[in-house]
Amino acid sequence: MRKKVEDKMYRIVNVATLEERLIKPKALESCMLPGTFQITPIVLEENELELKYEVEDTVICVKKKDIRKGSIVVKEEPFVPQVFRQTGGCKPCTNCGRCSW
């Protein structure tokens, strides 16, 4: 089974080492329309042995037996693209509106 997910991100935690990996959709903000995003979704591929999370060049594979044993925990969280305001200093300025100037 293969599906695309745009509105969720996944936090994958190894319980033994407390290593935490995060995979979320890529959000690219339009420079001419601040607050407008183009979203590249996570491709979630599932077979009988594992779950595979993939976004562009990031791939995380999780074995289903590790999830059943409890050694790996997969947490699903909502994904909301964030707007980061520049504090200035863009050279050259393109009047994109990110610094709300």
PDB file of N, CA and C in Angstrom:
ATOM      1  N   MET A   1       0.842  -1.177   0.000  1.00  0.00           N
ATOM      2  CA  MET A   1       0.000   0.000   0.000  1.00  0.00           C
ATOM      3  C   MET A   1       0.893   1.249   0.000  1.00  0.00           C
ATOM      4  N   ARG A   2       0.512   2.246  -0.761  1.00  0.00           N
ATOM      5  CA  ARG A   2       1.296   3.475  -0.883  1.00  0.00           C
ATOM      6  C   ARG A   2       0.340   4.653  -0.833  1.00  0.00           C
ATOM      7  N   LYS A   3       0.636   5.624   0.054  1.00  0.00           N
ATOM      8  CA  LYS A   3      -0.214   6.815   0.111  1.00  0.00           C
ATOM      9  C   LYS A   3       0.646   8.049   0.373  1.00  0.00           C
ATOM     10  N   LYS A   4       0.081   9.208   0.013  1.00  0.00           N
ATOM     11  CA  LYS A   4       0.770  10.482   0.209  1.00  0.00           C
ATOM     12  C   LYS A   4       0.106  11.228   1.355  1.00  0.00           C
ATOM     13  N   VAL A   5       0.947  11.782   2.244  1.00  0.00           N
ATOM     14  CA  VAL A   5       0.453  12.467   3.429  1.00  0.00           C
ATOM     15  C   VAL A   5       1.009  13.895   3.444  1.00  0.00           C
ATOM     16  N   GLU A   6       0.117  14.892   3.434  1.00  0.00           N
ATOM     17  CA  GLU A   6       0.534  16.297   3.437  1.00  0.00           C
ATOM     18  C   GLU A   6       0.274  16.999   4.759  1.00  0.00           C
ATOM     19  N   ASP A   7      -0.642  16.479   5.567  1.00  0.00           N
ATOM     20  CA  ASP A   7      -1.083  17.200   6.757  1.00  0.00           C
ATOM     21  C   ASP A   7      -0.605  16.588   8.071  1.00  0.00           C
ATOM     22  N   LYS A   8       0.322  15.632   8.008  1.00  0.00           N
ATOM     23  CA  LYS A   8       0.829  14.995   9.223  1.00  0.00           C
ATOM     24  C   LYS A   8       2.347  14.875   9.151  1.00  0.00           C
ATOM     25  N   MET A   9       2.980  14.843  10.339  1.00  0.00           N
ATOM     26  CA  MET A   9       4.403  14.526  10.430  1.00  0.00           C
ATOM     27  C   MET A   9       4.537  13.377  11.414  1.00  0.00           C
ATOM     28  N   TYR A  10       5.646  12.661  11.323  1.00  0.00           N
ATOM     29  CA  TYR A  10       5.835  11.461  12.132  1.00  0.00           C
ATOM     30  C   TYR A  10       7.107  11.587  12.953  1.00  0.00           C
ATOM     31  N   ARG A  11       6.977  11.315  14.258  1.00  0.00           N
ATOM     32  CA  ARG A  11       8.098  11.296  15.185  1.00  0.00           C
ATOM     33  C   ARG A  11       8.359   9.833  15.522  1.00  0.00           C
ATOM     34  N   ILE A  12       9.559   9.346  15.169  1.00  0.00           N
ATOM     35  CA  ILE A  12       9.902   7.936  15.342  1.00  0.00           C
ATOM     36  C   ILE A  12      10.942   7.846  16.449  1.00  0.00           C
ATOM     37  N   VAL A  13      10.584   7.161  17.540  1.00  0.00           N
ATOM     38  CA  VAL A  13      11.426   7.123  18.732  1.00  0.00           C
ATOM     39  C   VAL A  13      11.895   5.698  18.992  1.00  0.00           C
ATOM     40  N   ASN A  14      13.218   5.530  19.158  1.00  0.00           N
ATOM     41  CA  ASN A  14      13.801   4.265  19.584  1.00  0.00           C
ATOM     42  C   ASN A  14      13.796   4.300  21.108  1.00  0.00           C
ATOM     43  N   VAL A  15      13.001   3.434  21.738  1.00  0.00           N
ATOM     44  CA  VAL A  15      12.800   3.464  23.179  1.00  0.00           C
ATOM     45  C   VAL A  15      14.100   3.140  23.935  1.00  0.00           C
ATOM     46  N   ALA A  16      14.909   2.243  23.413  1.00  0.00           N
ATOM     47  CA  ALA A  16      16.137   1.828  24.103  1.00  0.00           C
ATOM     48  C   ALA A  16      17.175   2.951  24.139  1.00  0.00           C
ATOM     49  N   THR A  17      17.381   3.640  23.040  1.00  0.00           N
ATOM     50  CA  THR A  17      18.427   4.671  22.974  1.00  0.00           C
ATOM     51  C   THR A  17      17.868   6.092  23.097  1.00  0.00           C
ATOM     52  N   LEU A  18      16.558   6.234  23.097  1.00  0.00           N
ATOM     53  CA  LEU A  18      15.865   7.525  23.105  1.00  0.00           C
ATOM     54  C   LEU A  18      16.219   8.389  21.891  1.00  0.00           C
ATOM     55  N   GLU A  19      16.702   7.743  20.835  1.00  0.00           N
ATOM     56  CA  GLU A  19      16.966   8.448  19.581  1.00  0.00           C
ATOM     57  C   GLU A  19      15.629   8.790  18.942  1.00  0.00           C
ATOM     58  N   GLU A  20      15.517  10.033  18.505  1.00  0.00           N
ATOM     59  CA  GLU A  20      14.260  10.506  17.930  1.00  0.00           C
ATOM     60  C   GLU A  20      14.521  11.031  16.524  1.00  0.00           C
ATOM     61  N   ARG A  21      13.728  10.564  15.576  1.00  0.00           N
ATOM     62  CA  ARG A  21      13.826  11.050  14.189  1.00  0.00           C
ATOM     63  C   ARG A  21      12.477  11.631  13.811  1.00  0.00           C
ATOM     64  N   LEU A  22      12.523  12.723  13.063  1.00  0.00           N
ATOM     65  CA  LEU A  22      11.308  13.414  12.655  1.00  0.00           C
ATOM     66  C   LEU A  22      11.286  13.480  11.135  1.00  0.00           C
ATOM     67  N   ILE A  23      10.151  13.102  10.572  1.00  0.00           N
ATOM     68  CA  ILE A  23       9.978  13.245   9.128  1.00  0.00           C
ATOM     69  C   ILE A  23       8.676  14.007   8.899  1.00  0.00           C
ATOM     70  N   LYS A  24       8.785  15.068   8.109  1.00  0.00           N
ATOM     71  CA  LYS A  24       7.618  15.901   7.849  1.00  0.00           C
ATOM     72  C   LYS A  24       7.629  16.345   6.393  1.00  0.00           C
ATOM     73  N   PRO A  25       6.453  16.729   5.873  1.00  0.00           N
ATOM     74  CA  PRO A  25       6.402  17.212   4.494  1.00  0.00           C
ATOM     75  C   PRO A  25       7.289  18.437   4.324  1.00  0.00           C
ATOM     76  N   LYS A  26       7.790  18.633   3.122  1.00  0.00           N
ATOM     77  CA  LYS A  26       8.596  19.826   2.818  1.00  0.00           C
ATOM     78  C   LYS A  26       7.652  20.943   2.400  1.00  0.00           C
ATOM     79  N   ALA A  27       7.782  22.086   3.045  1.00  0.00           N
ATOM     80  CA  ALA A  27       6.939  23.239   2.723  1.00  0.00           C
ATOM     81  C   ALA A  27       7.826  24.349   2.189  1.00  0.00           C
ATOM     82  N   LEU A  28       7.533  24.803   0.990  1.00  0.00           N
ATOM     83  CA  LEU A  28       8.299  25.858   0.341  1.00  0.00           C
ATOM     84  C   LEU A  28       7.399  27.069   0.212  1.00  0.00           C
ATOM     85  N   GLU A  29       7.792  28.171   0.868  1.00  0.00           N
ATOM     86  CA  GLU A  29       6.975  29.378   0.857  1.00  0.00           C
ATOM     87  C   GLU A  29       7.235  30.184  -0.411  1.00  0.00           C
ATOM     88  N   SER A  30       6.188  30.699  -0.997  1.00  0.00           N
ATOM     89  CA  SER A  30       6.310  31.548  -2.182  1.00  0.00           C
ATOM     90  C   SER A  30       6.922  32.885  -1.772  1.00  0.00           C
ATOM     91  N   CYS A  31       7.937  33.324  -2.499  1.00  0.00           N
ATOM     92  CA  CYS A  31       8.583  34.594  -2.145  1.00  0.00           C
ATOM     93  C   CYS A  31       7.721  35.785  -2.548  1.00  0.00           C
ATOM     94  N   MET A  32       6.860  35.614  -3.516  1.00  0.00           N
ATOM     95  CA  MET A  32       6.013  36.717  -3.960  1.00  0.00           C
ATOM     96  C   MET A  32       4.678  36.766  -3.219  1.00  0.00           C
ATOM     97  N   LEU A  33       4.273  35.645  -2.641  1.00  0.00           N
ATOM     98  CA  LEU A  33       3.026  35.583  -1.866  1.00  0.00           C
ATOM     99  C   LEU A  33       3.329  34.978  -0.501  1.00  0.00           C
ATOM    100  N   PRO A  34       3.886  35.752   0.422  1.00  0.00           N
ATOM    101  CA  PRO A  34       4.229  35.211   1.738  1.00  0.00           C
ATOM    102  C   PRO A  34       3.015  34.572   2.408  1.00  0.00           C
ATOM    103  N   GLY A  35       3.229  33.422   3.034  1.00  0.00           N
ATOM    104  CA  GLY A  35       2.146  32.686   3.670  1.00  0.00           C
ATOM    105  C   GLY A  35       1.522  31.641   2.763  1.00  0.00           C
ATOM    106  N   THR A  36       1.916  31.613   1.477  1.00  0.00           N
ATOM    107  CA  THR A  36       1.436  30.614   0.532  1.00  0.00           C
ATOM    108  C   THR A  36       2.536  29.570   0.358  1.00  0.00           C
ATOM    109  N   PHE A  37       2.174  28.298   0.547  1.00  0.00           N
ATOM    110  CA  PHE A  37       3.166  27.230   0.533  1.00  0.00           C
ATOM    111  C   PHE A  37       2.893  26.217  -0.565  1.00  0.00           C
ATOM    112  N   GLN A  38       3.980  25.672  -1.114  1.00  0.00           N
ATOM    113  CA  GLN A  38       3.902  24.504  -1.983  1.00  0.00           C
ATOM    114  C   GLN A  38       4.413  23.346  -1.135  1.00  0.00           C
ATOM    115  N   ILE A  39       3.611  22.311  -0.967  1.00  0.00           N
ATOM    116  CA  ILE A  39       3.947  21.225  -0.053  1.00  0.00           C
ATOM    117  C   ILE A  39       4.290  19.960  -0.834  1.00  0.00           C
ATOM    118  N   THR A  40       5.458  19.384  -0.510  1.00  0.00           N
ATOM    119  CA  THR A  40       5.856  18.082  -1.039  1.00  0.00           C
ATOM    120  C   THR A  40       5.483  17.053   0.023  1.00  0.00           C
ATOM    121  N   PRO A  41       4.560  16.137  -0.265  1.00  0.00           N
ATOM    122  CA  PRO A  41       4.055  15.226   0.764  1.00  0.00           C
ATOM    123  C   PRO A  41       5.034  14.108   1.122  1.00  0.00           C
ATOM    124  N   ILE A  42       4.765  13.485   2.267  1.00  0.00           N
ATOM    125  CA  ILE A  42       5.463  12.266   2.662  1.00  0.00           C
ATOM    126  C   ILE A  42       4.827  11.128   1.878  1.00  0.00           C
ATOM    127  N   VAL A  43       5.645  10.261   1.308  1.00  0.00           N
ATOM    128  CA  VAL A  43       5.135   9.054   0.664  1.00  0.00           C
ATOM    129  C   VAL A  43       5.294   7.932   1.679  1.00  0.00           C
ATOM    130  N   LEU A  44       4.160   7.388   2.115  1.00  0.00           N
ATOM    131  CA  LEU A  44       4.145   6.316   3.111  1.00  0.00           C
ATOM    132  C   LEU A  44       3.879   5.003   2.378  1.00  0.00           C
ATOM    133  N   GLU A  45       4.857   4.115   2.427  1.00  0.00           N
ATOM    134  CA  GLU A  45       4.748   2.820   1.747  1.00  0.00           C
ATOM    135  C   GLU A  45       4.751   1.731   2.818  1.00  0.00           C
ATOM    136  N   GLU A  46       3.785   0.834   2.717  1.00  0.00           N
ATOM    137  CA  GLU A  46       3.635  -0.215   3.726  1.00  0.00           C
ATOM    138  C   GLU A  46       3.584  -1.576   3.043  1.00  0.00           C
ATOM    139  N   ASN A  47       4.360  -2.524   3.587  1.00  0.00           N
ATOM    140  CA  ASN A  47       4.246  -3.913   3.155  1.00  0.00           C
ATOM    141  C   ASN A  47       4.128  -4.771   4.406  1.00  0.00           C
ATOM    142  N   GLU A  48       4.182  -6.077   4.262  1.00  0.00           N
ATOM    143  CA  GLU A  48       3.956  -6.947   5.419  1.00  0.00           C
ATOM    144  C   GLU A  48       5.080  -6.892   6.446  1.00  0.00           C
ATOM    145  N   LEU A  49       6.264  -6.425   6.069  1.00  0.00           N
ATOM    146  CA  LEU A  49       7.410  -6.401   6.985  1.00  0.00           C
ATOM    147  C   LEU A  49       7.749  -5.034   7.551  1.00  0.00           C
ATOM    148  N   GLU A  50       7.539  -3.965   6.777  1.00  0.00           N
ATOM    149  CA  GLU A  50       8.008  -2.658   7.241  1.00  0.00           C
ATOM    150  C   GLU A  50       7.161  -1.495   6.741  1.00  0.00           C
ATOM    151  N   LEU A  51       7.373  -0.342   7.378  1.00  0.00           N
ATOM    152  CA  LEU A  51       6.808   0.928   6.956  1.00  0.00           C
ATOM    153  C   LEU A  51       7.960   1.781   6.441  1.00  0.00           C
ATOM    154  N   LYS A  52       7.744   2.447   5.324  1.00  0.00           N
ATOM    155  CA  LYS A  52       8.787   3.279   4.745  1.00  0.00           C
ATOM    156  C   LYS A  52       8.230   4.685   4.552  1.00  0.00           C
ATOM    157  N   TYR A  53       8.889   5.666   5.196  1.00  0.00           N
ATOM    158  CA  TYR A  53       8.508   7.066   5.105  1.00  0.00           C
ATOM    159  C   TYR A  53       9.538   7.760   4.223  1.00  0.00           C
ATOM    160  N   GLU A  54       9.072   8.488   3.188  1.00  0.00           N
ATOM    161  CA  GLU A  54      10.002   9.097   2.252  1.00  0.00           C
ATOM    162  C   GLU A  54       9.531  10.493   1.837  1.00  0.00           C
ATOM    163  N   VAL A  55      10.446  11.462   1.956  1.00  0.00           N
ATOM    164  CA  VAL A  55      10.238  12.824   1.465  1.00  0.00           C
ATOM    165  C   VAL A  55      11.513  13.232   0.774  1.00  0.00           C
ATOM    166  N   GLU A  56      11.405  13.524  -0.517  1.00  0.00           N
ATOM    167  CA  GLU A  56      12.550  13.894  -1.348  1.00  0.00           C
ATOM    168  C   GLU A  56      13.730  12.954  -1.091  1.00  0.00           C
ATOM    169  N   ASP A  57      14.802  13.425  -0.452  1.00  0.00           N
ATOM    170  CA  ASP A  57      15.984  12.586  -0.246  1.00  0.00           C
ATOM    171  C   ASP A  57      16.055  11.954   1.142  1.00  0.00           C
ATOM    172  N   THR A  58      15.028  12.119   1.968  1.00  0.00           N
ATOM    173  CA  THR A  58      14.996  11.543   3.310  1.00  0.00           C
ATOM    174  C   THR A  58      14.122  10.292   3.308  1.00  0.00           C
ATOM    175  N   VAL A  59      14.697   9.172   3.755  1.00  0.00           N
ATOM    176  CA  VAL A  59      13.966   7.905   3.819  1.00  0.00           C
ATOM    177  C   VAL A  59      14.174   7.294   5.203  1.00  0.00           C
ATOM    178  N   ILE A  60      13.081   6.901   5.857  1.00  0.00           N
ATOM    179  CA  ILE A  60      13.151   6.205   7.136  1.00  0.00           C
ATOM    180  C   ILE A  60      12.344   4.919   7.007  1.00  0.00           C
ATOM    181  N   CYS A  61      12.993   3.782   7.303  1.00  0.00           N
ATOM    182  CA  CYS A  61      12.316   2.487   7.280  1.00  0.00           C
ATOM    183  C   CYS A  61      12.182   1.972   8.709  1.00  0.00           C
ATOM    184  N   VAL A  62      10.989   1.480   9.041  1.00  0.00           N
ATOM    185  CA  VAL A  62      10.708   0.952  10.380  1.00  0.00           C
ATOM    186  C   VAL A  62      10.123  -0.433  10.230  1.00  0.00           C
ATOM    187  N   LYS A  63      10.703  -1.404  10.931  1.00  0.00           N
ATOM    188  CA  LYS A  63      10.177  -2.769  10.876  1.00  0.00           C
ATOM    189  C   LYS A  63       8.937  -2.883  11.764  1.00  0.00           C
ATOM    190  N   LYS A  64       7.919  -3.535  11.246  1.00  0.00           N
ATOM    191  CA  LYS A  64       6.669  -3.681  11.989  1.00  0.00           C
ATOM    192  C   LYS A  64       6.853  -4.511  13.255  1.00  0.00           C
ATOM    193  N   LYS A  65       7.787  -5.482  13.223  1.00  0.00           N
ATOM    194  CA  LYS A  65       8.004  -6.304  14.428  1.00  0.00           C
ATOM    195  C   LYS A  65       8.572  -5.459  15.568  1.00  0.00           C
ATOM    196  N   ASP A  66       9.378  -4.423  15.255  1.00  0.00           N
ATOM    197  CA  ASP A  66       9.906  -3.534  16.293  1.00  0.00           C
ATOM    198  C   ASP A  66       8.795  -2.682  16.902  1.00  0.00           C
ATOM    199  N   ILE A  67       7.817  -2.296  16.097  1.00  0.00           N
ATOM    200  CA  ILE A  67       6.674  -1.537  16.610  1.00  0.00           C
ATOM    201  C   ILE A  67       5.834  -2.429  17.516  1.00  0.00           C
ATOM    202  N   ARG A  68       5.599  -3.668  17.091  1.00  0.00           N
ATOM    203  CA  ARG A  68       4.814  -4.616  17.916  1.00  0.00           C
ATOM    204  C   ARG A  68       5.506  -4.910  19.239  1.00  0.00           C
ATOM    205  N   LYS A  69       6.850  -5.039  19.222  1.00  0.00           N
ATOM    206  CA  LYS A  69       7.602  -5.318  20.454  1.00  0.00           C
ATOM    207  C   LYS A  69       7.648  -4.101  21.376  1.00  0.00           C
ATOM    208  N   GLY A  70       7.451  -2.918  20.821  1.00  0.00           N
ATOM    209  CA  GLY A  70       7.495  -1.701  21.627  1.00  0.00           C
ATOM    210  C   GLY A  70       8.860  -1.047  21.671  1.00  0.00           C
ATOM    211  N   SER A  71       9.813  -1.556  20.909  1.00  0.00           N
ATOM    212  CA  SER A  71      11.142  -0.949  20.909  1.00  0.00           C
ATOM    213  C   SER A  71      11.192   0.306  20.036  1.00  0.00           C
ATOM    214  N   ILE A  72      10.237   0.442  19.127  1.00  0.00           N
ATOM    215  CA  ILE A  72      10.094   1.640  18.291  1.00  0.00           C
ATOM    216  C   ILE A  72       8.668   2.163  18.456  1.00  0.00           C
ATOM    217  N   VAL A  73       8.554   3.468  18.680  1.00  0.00           N
ATOM    218  CA  VAL A  73       7.243   4.106  18.805  1.00  0.00           C
ATOM    219  C   VAL A  73       7.126   5.145  17.696  1.00  0.00           C
ATOM    220  N   VAL A  74       6.023   5.084  16.953  1.00  0.00           N
ATOM    221  CA  VAL A  74       5.761   6.050  15.880  1.00  0.00           C
ATOM    222  C   VAL A  74       4.598   6.925  16.322  1.00  0.00           C
ATOM    223  N   LYS A  75       4.880   8.225  16.476  1.00  0.00           N
ATOM    224  CA  LYS A  75       3.852   9.181  16.890  1.00  0.00           C
ATOM    225  C   LYS A  75       3.461  10.028  15.688  1.00  0.00           C
ATOM    226  N   GLU A  76       2.172  10.133  15.460  1.00  0.00           N
ATOM    227  CA  GLU A  76       1.644  10.934  14.357  1.00  0.00           C
ATOM    228  C   GLU A  76       1.187  12.268  14.919  1.00  0.00           C
ATOM    229  N   GLU A  77       1.668  13.364  14.327  1.00  0.00           N
ATOM    230  CA  GLU A  77       1.321  14.700  14.791  1.00  0.00           C
ATOM    231  C   GLU A  77       0.845  15.543  13.607  1.00  0.00           C
ATOM    232  N   PRO A  78       0.015  16.556  13.861  1.00  0.00           N
ATOM    233  CA  PRO A  78      -0.417  17.420  12.756  1.00  0.00           C
ATOM    234  C   PRO A  78       0.752  18.249  12.230  1.00  0.00           C
ATOM    235  N   PHE A  79       0.743  18.523  10.936  1.00  0.00           N
ATOM    236  CA  PHE A  79       1.776  19.344  10.311  1.00  0.00           C
ATOM    237  C   PHE A  79       1.159  20.653   9.857  1.00  0.00           C
ATOM    238  N   VAL A  80       1.726  21.751  10.344  1.00  0.00           N
ATOM    239  CA  VAL A  80       1.296  23.081   9.941  1.00  0.00           C
ATOM    240  C   VAL A  80       2.542  23.822   9.465  1.00  0.00           C
ATOM    241  N   PRO A  81       2.589  24.244   8.198  1.00  0.00           N
ATOM    242  CA  PRO A  81       3.762  24.976   7.712  1.00  0.00           C
ATOM    243  C   PRO A  81       3.966  26.254   8.527  1.00  0.00           C
ATOM    244  N   GLN A  82       5.209  26.545   8.862  1.00  0.00           N
ATOM    245  CA  GLN A  82       5.537  27.715   9.669  1.00  0.00           C
ATOM    246  C   GLN A  82       6.041  28.844   8.786  1.00  0.00           C
ATOM    247  N   VAL A  83       5.696  30.053   9.136  1.00  0.00           N
ATOM    248  CA  VAL A  83       6.197  31.236   8.454  1.00  0.00           C
ATOM    249  C   VAL A  83       7.321  31.795   9.312  1.00  0.00           C
ATOM    250  N   PHE A  84       8.519  31.881   8.746  1.00  0.00           N
ATOM    251  CA  PHE A  84       9.659  32.427   9.457  1.00  0.00           C
ATOM    252  C   PHE A  84       9.955  33.803   8.897  1.00  0.00           C
ATOM    253  N   ARG A  85       9.909  34.804   9.742  1.00  0.00           N
ATOM    254  CA  ARG A  85      10.183  36.175   9.316  1.00  0.00           C
ATOM    255  C   ARG A  85      11.682  36.443   9.368  1.00  0.00           C
ATOM    256  N   GLN A  86      12.183  37.046   8.327  1.00  0.00           N
ATOM    257  CA  GLN A  86      13.578  37.462   8.292  1.00  0.00           C
ATOM    258  C   GLN A  86      13.738  38.677   9.194  1.00  0.00           C
ATOM    259  N   THR A  87      14.915  38.846   9.732  1.00  0.00           N
ATOM    260  CA  THR A  87      15.178  40.016  10.561  1.00  0.00           C
ATOM    261  C   THR A  87      15.880  41.092   9.760  1.00  0.00           C
ATOM    262  N   GLY A  88      15.936  40.936   8.468  1.00  0.00           N
ATOM    263  CA  GLY A  88      16.575  41.921   7.609  1.00  0.00           C
ATOM    264  C   GLY A  88      17.906  41.407   7.106  1.00  0.00           C
ATOM    265  N   GLY A  89      18.564  42.221   6.320  1.00  0.00           N
ATOM    266  CA  GLY A  89      19.881  41.851   5.843  1.00  0.00           C
ATOM    267  C   GLY A  89      19.886  41.061   4.554  1.00  0.00           C
ATOM    268  N   CYS A  90      18.765  40.972   3.850  1.00  0.00           N
ATOM    269  CA  CYS A  90      18.765  40.274   2.564  1.00  0.00           C
ATOM    270  C   CYS A  90      19.504  41.129   1.548  1.00  0.00           C
ATOM    271  N   LYS A  91      20.421  40.542   0.873  1.00  0.00           N
ATOM    272  CA  LYS A  91      21.201  41.271  -0.139  1.00  0.00           C
ATOM    273  C   LYS A  91      21.023  40.590  -1.468  1.00  0.00           C
ATOM    274  N   PRO A  92      20.524  41.134  -2.497  1.00  0.00           N
ATOM    275  CA  PRO A  92      19.784  42.391  -2.534  1.00  0.00           C
ATOM    276  C   PRO A  92      18.333  42.165  -2.118  1.00  0.00           C
ATOM    277  N   CYS A  93      17.701  43.197  -1.635  1.00  0.00           N
ATOM    278  CA  CYS A  93      16.302  43.100  -1.198  1.00  0.00           C
ATOM    279  C   CYS A  93      15.406  42.924  -2.431  1.00  0.00           C
ATOM    280  N   THR A  94      14.473  41.969  -2.358  1.00  0.00           N
ATOM    281  CA  THR A  94      13.534  41.743  -3.466  1.00  0.00           C
ATOM    282  C   THR A  94      12.118  42.143  -3.111  1.00  0.00           C
ATOM    283  N   ASN A  95      11.945  42.800  -1.952  1.00  0.00           N
ATOM    284  CA  ASN A  95      10.626  43.221  -1.472  1.00  0.00           C
ATOM    285  C   ASN A  95       9.642  42.053  -1.402  1.00  0.00           C
ATOM    286  N   CYS A  96      10.097  40.944  -0.839  1.00  0.00           N
ATOM    287  CA  CYS A  96       9.256  39.746  -0.792  1.00  0.00           C
ATOM    288  C   CYS A  96       8.227  39.816   0.318  1.00  0.00           C
ATOM    289  N   GLY A  97       8.426  40.652   1.323  1.00  0.00           N
ATOM    290  CA  GLY A  97       7.460  40.768   2.404  1.00  0.00           C
ATOM    291  C   GLY A  97       7.776  39.911   3.610  1.00  0.00           C
ATOM    292  N   ARG A  98       8.815  39.098   3.575  1.00  0.00           N
ATOM    293  CA  ARG A  98       9.125  38.220   4.707  1.00  0.00           C
ATOM    294  C   ARG A  98       9.507  38.975   5.972  1.00  0.00           C
ATOM    295  N   CYS A  99      10.114  40.125   5.827  1.00  0.00           N
ATOM    296  CA  CYS A  99      10.490  40.886   7.018  1.00  0.00           C
ATOM    297  C   CYS A  99       9.394  41.862   7.409  1.00  0.00           C
ATOM    298  N   SER A 100       8.261  41.771   6.725  1.00  0.00           N
ATOM    299  CA  SER A 100       7.092  42.645   6.908  1.00  0.00           C
ATOM    300  C   SER A 100       7.478  44.117   6.842  1.00  0.00           C
ATOM    301  N   TRP A 101       8.384  44.427   5.915  1.00  0.00           N
ATOM    302  CA  TRP A 101       8.827  45.799   5.704  1.00  0.00           C
ATOM    303  C   TRP A 101       8.090  46.424   4.567  1.00  0.00           C
TER     304      TRP A 101
END
